[in-house]
């Protein structure tokens, strides 16, 4: 479905929006952020809403309102951003229970991949936890 953004697109879009907010000294509304990031404003509002629920951004209403970072860029990491906008793990394997109940090579291969993917998941999470918004901003300068 083209209406649903992929996880990696949502993550990179969120990081772009947060980097934009990190470089602004006053609140920005969703239209300004959307224009800076190059994304449709309603898609961006959905992401900002999720980032707000997790306390990464805060929004103030009113004439001078808009979105601002709720934390310092060196205190926001990729894993936290990812968890705010996604409801499932980065390396997701869909294996139905039935295929785990059969005692054959197919089951053993499924278990092999479940174990492998959970190890990869831990590595991804550790790596993403070590990458802050501040470090990304420094890398792209």
PDB file of N, CA, C and O in Angstrom, residues 23 42 44 47 84 135:
ATOM      1  N   UNK A  23      17.919  22.959  14.666  1.00  0.00           N
ATOM      2  CA  UNK A  23      18.666  24.113  14.165  1.00  0.00           C
ATOM      3  C   UNK A  23      17.840  25.406  14.206  1.00  0.00           C
ATOM      4  O   UNK A  23      18.298  26.455  13.793  1.00  0.00           O
ATOM      5  N   UNK A  42       0.416  16.393   6.109  1.00  0.00           N
ATOM      6  CA  UNK A  42      -0.420  15.506   6.935  1.00  0.00           C
ATOM      7  C   UNK A  42       0.370  14.270   7.383  1.00  0.00           C
ATOM      8  O   UNK A  42       0.208  13.794   8.503  1.00  0.00           O
ATOM      9  N   UNK A  44       3.566  14.275   7.871  1.00  0.00           N
ATOM     10  CA  UNK A  44       4.481  14.797   8.885  1.00  0.00           C
ATOM     11  C   UNK A  44       3.761  14.970  10.222  1.00  0.00           C
ATOM     12  O   UNK A  44       4.312  14.629  11.268  1.00  0.00           O
ATOM     13  N   UNK A  47       3.657  11.795  12.139  1.00  0.00           N
ATOM     14  CA  UNK A  47       4.947  11.489  12.765  1.00  0.00           C
ATOM     15  C   UNK A  47       5.187  12.383  13.980  1.00  0.00           C
ATOM     16  O   UNK A  47       5.609  11.915  15.037  1.00  0.00           O
ATOM     17  N   UNK A  84       9.410   5.353  18.894  1.00  0.00           N
ATOM     18  CA  UNK A  84       8.301   6.307  18.962  1.00  0.00           C
ATOM     19  C   UNK A  84       7.389   6.193  17.741  1.00  0.00           C
ATOM     20  O   UNK A  84       6.178   6.347  17.844  1.00  0.00           O
ATOM     21  N   UNK A 135      24.958  13.790  16.968  1.00  0.00           N
ATOM     22  CA  UNK A 135      26.024  13.161  16.168  1.00  0.00           C
ATOM     23  C   UNK A 135      25.652  13.127  14.688  1.00  0.00           C
ATOM     24  O   UNK A 135      26.519  13.259  13.824  1.00  0.00           O
TER      25      UNK A 135
END
